[in-house]
Amino acid sequence: MASKPRIKVPKSASAGEVITIKTLISHEMESGQRKDKDGNPIPRKIINKFTCTFEGQTVFECDLDPAISANPYFEFNAKVPASGTFKFTWLDDDGSVYEAEAPIEVK
Amino acid sequence: MKLTRRNVLGLTAGAAAFAVAGARVTPALASAEDAEKMIMEFTGGATPGEGKVSLNTPEIAENGNTVPVSVSVESAMEGDDLVESVIIFADGNPSPAVATFHFTEMSGEALATTRIRLAKTQNVIAVAKMKDGSVFMDKKQVKVTIGGCGG
């Protein structure tokens, strides 16, 4: 359902620098509040958790509720101690897991 | 007043009418009360202090489907001066919970931006929990022109 996530991480940083990361994933985030044209409620289907880790260490996590807009967007900061890879994970209500990675180089 | 059959019937009818009226009023307030309850649950009963947290929202949101919300907390993000989590509520939505952000020392700064849905004009509330257990709160009213809950 969800297409390839879009991620913005700087290519390089100096050691210990705090950088800004932006992520966006396409997802309808069906809230469970809406009704179809026959008046039946449309079942909830949202991404309920987003995680960002750097070399196995958690950087940022978010628990999402249905009040998050469609195509969830996050902007947050991260400290870069050394060169490595940021990993991003989105968990869907239906059990799907969407993943992405972005490397960063410390000069 | 004597407890006659007539009196008892009258009282019962009055009480029933009152109960119906009460039930009709509650849903409008339920969400704000739920939000209060959820804040207390999150803080473990502590009343959040002022300051430290700053919530950035537009004053007027034309489209309630995507309202940019940004929250930042003053903190060194090291040792004991660490923000553990920030929870966002919208007290006029069908369900007040919006999102919970979890930070670590690796976050560098307790700052997060996302986009949320708002059903109508209401308060957006951010509550931050620090590692030492203290809690802080900020609240902003957002005027919504078109509601964003598909109603």
mmCIF file of C-alpha atoms in Angstrom, chain A:
data_model
loop_
_atom_site.group_PDB
_atom_site.id
_atom_site.type_symbol
_atom_site.label_atom_id
_atom_site.label_comp_id
_atom_site.label_asym_id
_atom_site.label_seq_id
_atom_site.Cartn_x
_atom_site.Cartn_y
_atom_site.Cartn_z
ATOM 1 C CA MET A 1 0.000 0.000 0.000
ATOM 2 C CA ALA A 2 2.564 2.441 1.072
ATOM 3 C CA SER A 3 4.980 3.538 -1.591
ATOM 4 C CA LYS A 4 8.691 4.066 -1.165
ATOM 5 C CA PRO A 5 9.321 6.462 1.738
ATOM 6 C CA ARG A 6 11.060 9.754 1.049
ATOM 7 C CA ILE A 7 13.898 10.675 3.391
ATOM 8 C CA LYS A 8 16.113 13.702 3.661
ATOM 9 C CA VAL A 9 19.374 13.199 5.551
ATOM 10 C CA PRO A 10 22.471 15.323 4.906
ATOM 11 C CA LYS A 11 25.238 13.385 3.115
ATOM 12 C CA SER A 12 27.888 14.447 5.593
ATOM 13 C CA ALA A 13 28.275 16.111 8.982
ATOM 14 C CA SER A 14 31.026 16.859 11.460
ATOM 15 C CA ALA A 15 31.389 14.546 14.484
ATOM 16 C CA GLY A 16 28.871 15.332 17.214
ATOM 17 C CA GLU A 17 26.839 17.641 14.975
ATOM 18 C CA VAL A 18 23.071 17.731 15.390
ATOM 19 C CA ILE A 19 21.373 17.317 12.033
ATOM 20 C CA THR A 20 17.754 17.561 10.901
ATOM 21 C CA ILE A 21 16.057 14.573 9.308
ATOM 22 C CA LYS A 22 12.823 14.760 7.319
ATOM 23 C CA THR A 23 10.734 11.744 6.360
ATOM 24 C CA LEU A 24 7.515 11.267 4.453
ATOM 25 C CA ILE A 25 5.684 8.074 3.598
ATOM 26 C CA SER A 26 2.601 7.696 1.415
ATOM 27 C CA HIS A 27 -0.217 6.149 3.418
ATOM 28 C CA GLU A 28 -3.929 6.896 3.541
ATOM 29 C CA MET A 29 -4.030 6.748 7.394
ATOM 30 C CA GLU A 30 -7.665 5.637 7.414
ATOM 31 C CA SER A 31 -8.857 6.950 10.781
ATOM 32 C CA GLY A 32 -11.729 4.544 11.442
ATOM 33 C CA GLN A 33 -14.025 7.569 11.903
ATOM 34 C CA ARG A 34 -15.211 7.792 8.311
ATOM 35 C CA LYS A 35 -18.184 6.032 6.768
ATOM 36 C CA ASP A 36 -18.553 4.714 3.230
ATOM 37 C CA LYS A 37 -21.500 5.714 1.044
ATOM 38 C CA ASP A 38 -23.695 2.982 2.559
ATOM 39 C CA GLY A 39 -23.080 4.336 6.036
ATOM 40 C CA ASN A 40 -20.815 1.526 7.177
ATOM 41 C CA PRO A 41 -17.748 2.605 9.096
ATOM 42 C CA ILE A 42 -14.484 2.179 7.171
ATOM 43 C CA PRO A 43 -12.118 0.138 9.375
ATOM 44 C CA ARG A 44 -9.104 1.881 10.833
ATOM 45 C CA LYS A 45 -5.819 1.305 9.003
ATOM 46 C CA ILE A 46 -2.963 3.547 10.002
ATOM 47 C CA ILE A 47 0.757 3.439 10.563
ATOM 48 C CA ASN A 48 0.938 3.127 14.336
ATOM 49 C CA LYS A 49 4.671 3.405 14.973
ATOM 50 C CA PHE A 50 7.665 5.121 13.432
ATOM 51 C CA THR A 51 11.226 4.456 14.564
ATOM 52 C CA CYS A 52 14.579 5.900 13.582
ATOM 53 C CA THR A 53 17.780 4.199 14.712
ATOM 54 C CA PHE A 54 21.446 4.915 14.106
ATOM 55 C CA GLU A 55 23.741 1.878 14.146
ATOM 56 C CA GLY A 56 21.307 0.026 16.408
ATOM 57 C CA GLN A 57 20.714 2.925 18.819
ATOM 58 C CA THR A 58 17.280 4.507 18.947
ATOM 59 C CA VAL A 59 17.287 8.144 17.861
ATOM 60 C CA PHE A 60 13.610 8.970 17.697
ATOM 61 C CA GLU A 61 10.343 7.091 18.004
ATOM 62 C CA CYS A 62 6.758 8.088 17.556
ATOM 63 C CA ASP A 63 3.488 6.361 18.436
ATOM 64 C CA LEU A 64 0.885 7.513 15.946
ATOM 65 C CA ASP A 65 -2.849 7.873 16.541
ATOM 66 C CA PRO A 66 -5.503 8.312 13.852
ATOM 67 C CA ALA A 67 -5.250 12.101 14.236
ATOM 68 C CA ILE A 68 -1.997 12.080 12.238
ATOM 69 C CA SER A 69 -2.602 13.311 8.684
ATOM 70 C CA ALA A 70 -2.474 11.079 5.633
ATOM 71 C CA ASN A 71 1.078 10.616 4.321
ATOM 72 C CA PRO A 72 2.710 10.972 7.743
ATOM 73 C CA TYR A 73 5.516 13.518 7.782
ATOM 74 C CA PHE A 74 8.156 13.790 10.491
ATOM 75 C CA GLU A 75 10.931 16.221 11.039
ATOM 76 C CA PHE A 76 13.310 15.645 13.950
ATOM 77 C CA ASN A 77 16.942 15.996 14.979
ATOM 78 C CA ALA A 78 19.729 13.511 15.456
ATOM 79 C CA LYS A 79 23.237 13.666 16.829
ATOM 80 C CA VAL A 80 25.867 12.117 14.573
ATOM 81 C CA PRO A 81 28.758 10.626 16.566
ATOM 82 C CA ALA A 82 30.466 8.873 13.638
ATOM 83 C CA SER A 83 29.884 7.691 10.078
ATOM 84 C CA GLY A 84 27.060 5.202 9.876
ATOM 85 C CA THR A 85 23.570 4.460 8.642
ATOM 86 C CA PHE A 86 20.209 5.705 9.793
ATOM 87 C CA LYS A 87 17.452 3.100 9.619
ATOM 88 C CA PHE A 88 13.805 4.050 9.469
ATOM 89 C CA THR A 89 10.872 1.741 10.180
ATOM 90 C CA TRP A 90 7.137 2.264 9.847
ATOM 91 C CA LEU A 91 4.696 -0.279 11.298
ATOM 92 C CA ASP A 92 1.266 -0.645 9.740
ATOM 93 C CA ASP A 93 -1.913 -1.761 11.559
ATOM 94 C CA ASP A 94 -2.123 -4.708 9.144
ATOM 95 C CA GLY A 95 1.310 -5.942 10.214
ATOM 96 C CA SER A 96 3.257 -4.633 7.216
ATOM 97 C CA VAL A 97 6.645 -3.106 7.916
ATOM 98 C CA TYR A 98 8.097 -0.433 5.651
ATOM 99 C CA GLU A 99 11.818 0.209 5.893
ATOM 100 C CA ALA A 100 14.379 2.644 4.566
ATOM 101 C CA GLU A 101 18.023 3.519 5.140
ATOM 102 C CA ALA A 102 20.228 6.542 4.701
ATOM 103 C CA PRO A 103 24.004 6.625 5.196
ATOM 104 C CA ILE A 104 25.892 9.607 6.582
ATOM 105 C CA GLU A 105 29.599 10.325 6.495
ATOM 106 C CA VAL A 106 31.510 12.130 9.225
ATOM 107 C CA LYS A 107 34.307 14.277 7.887
#
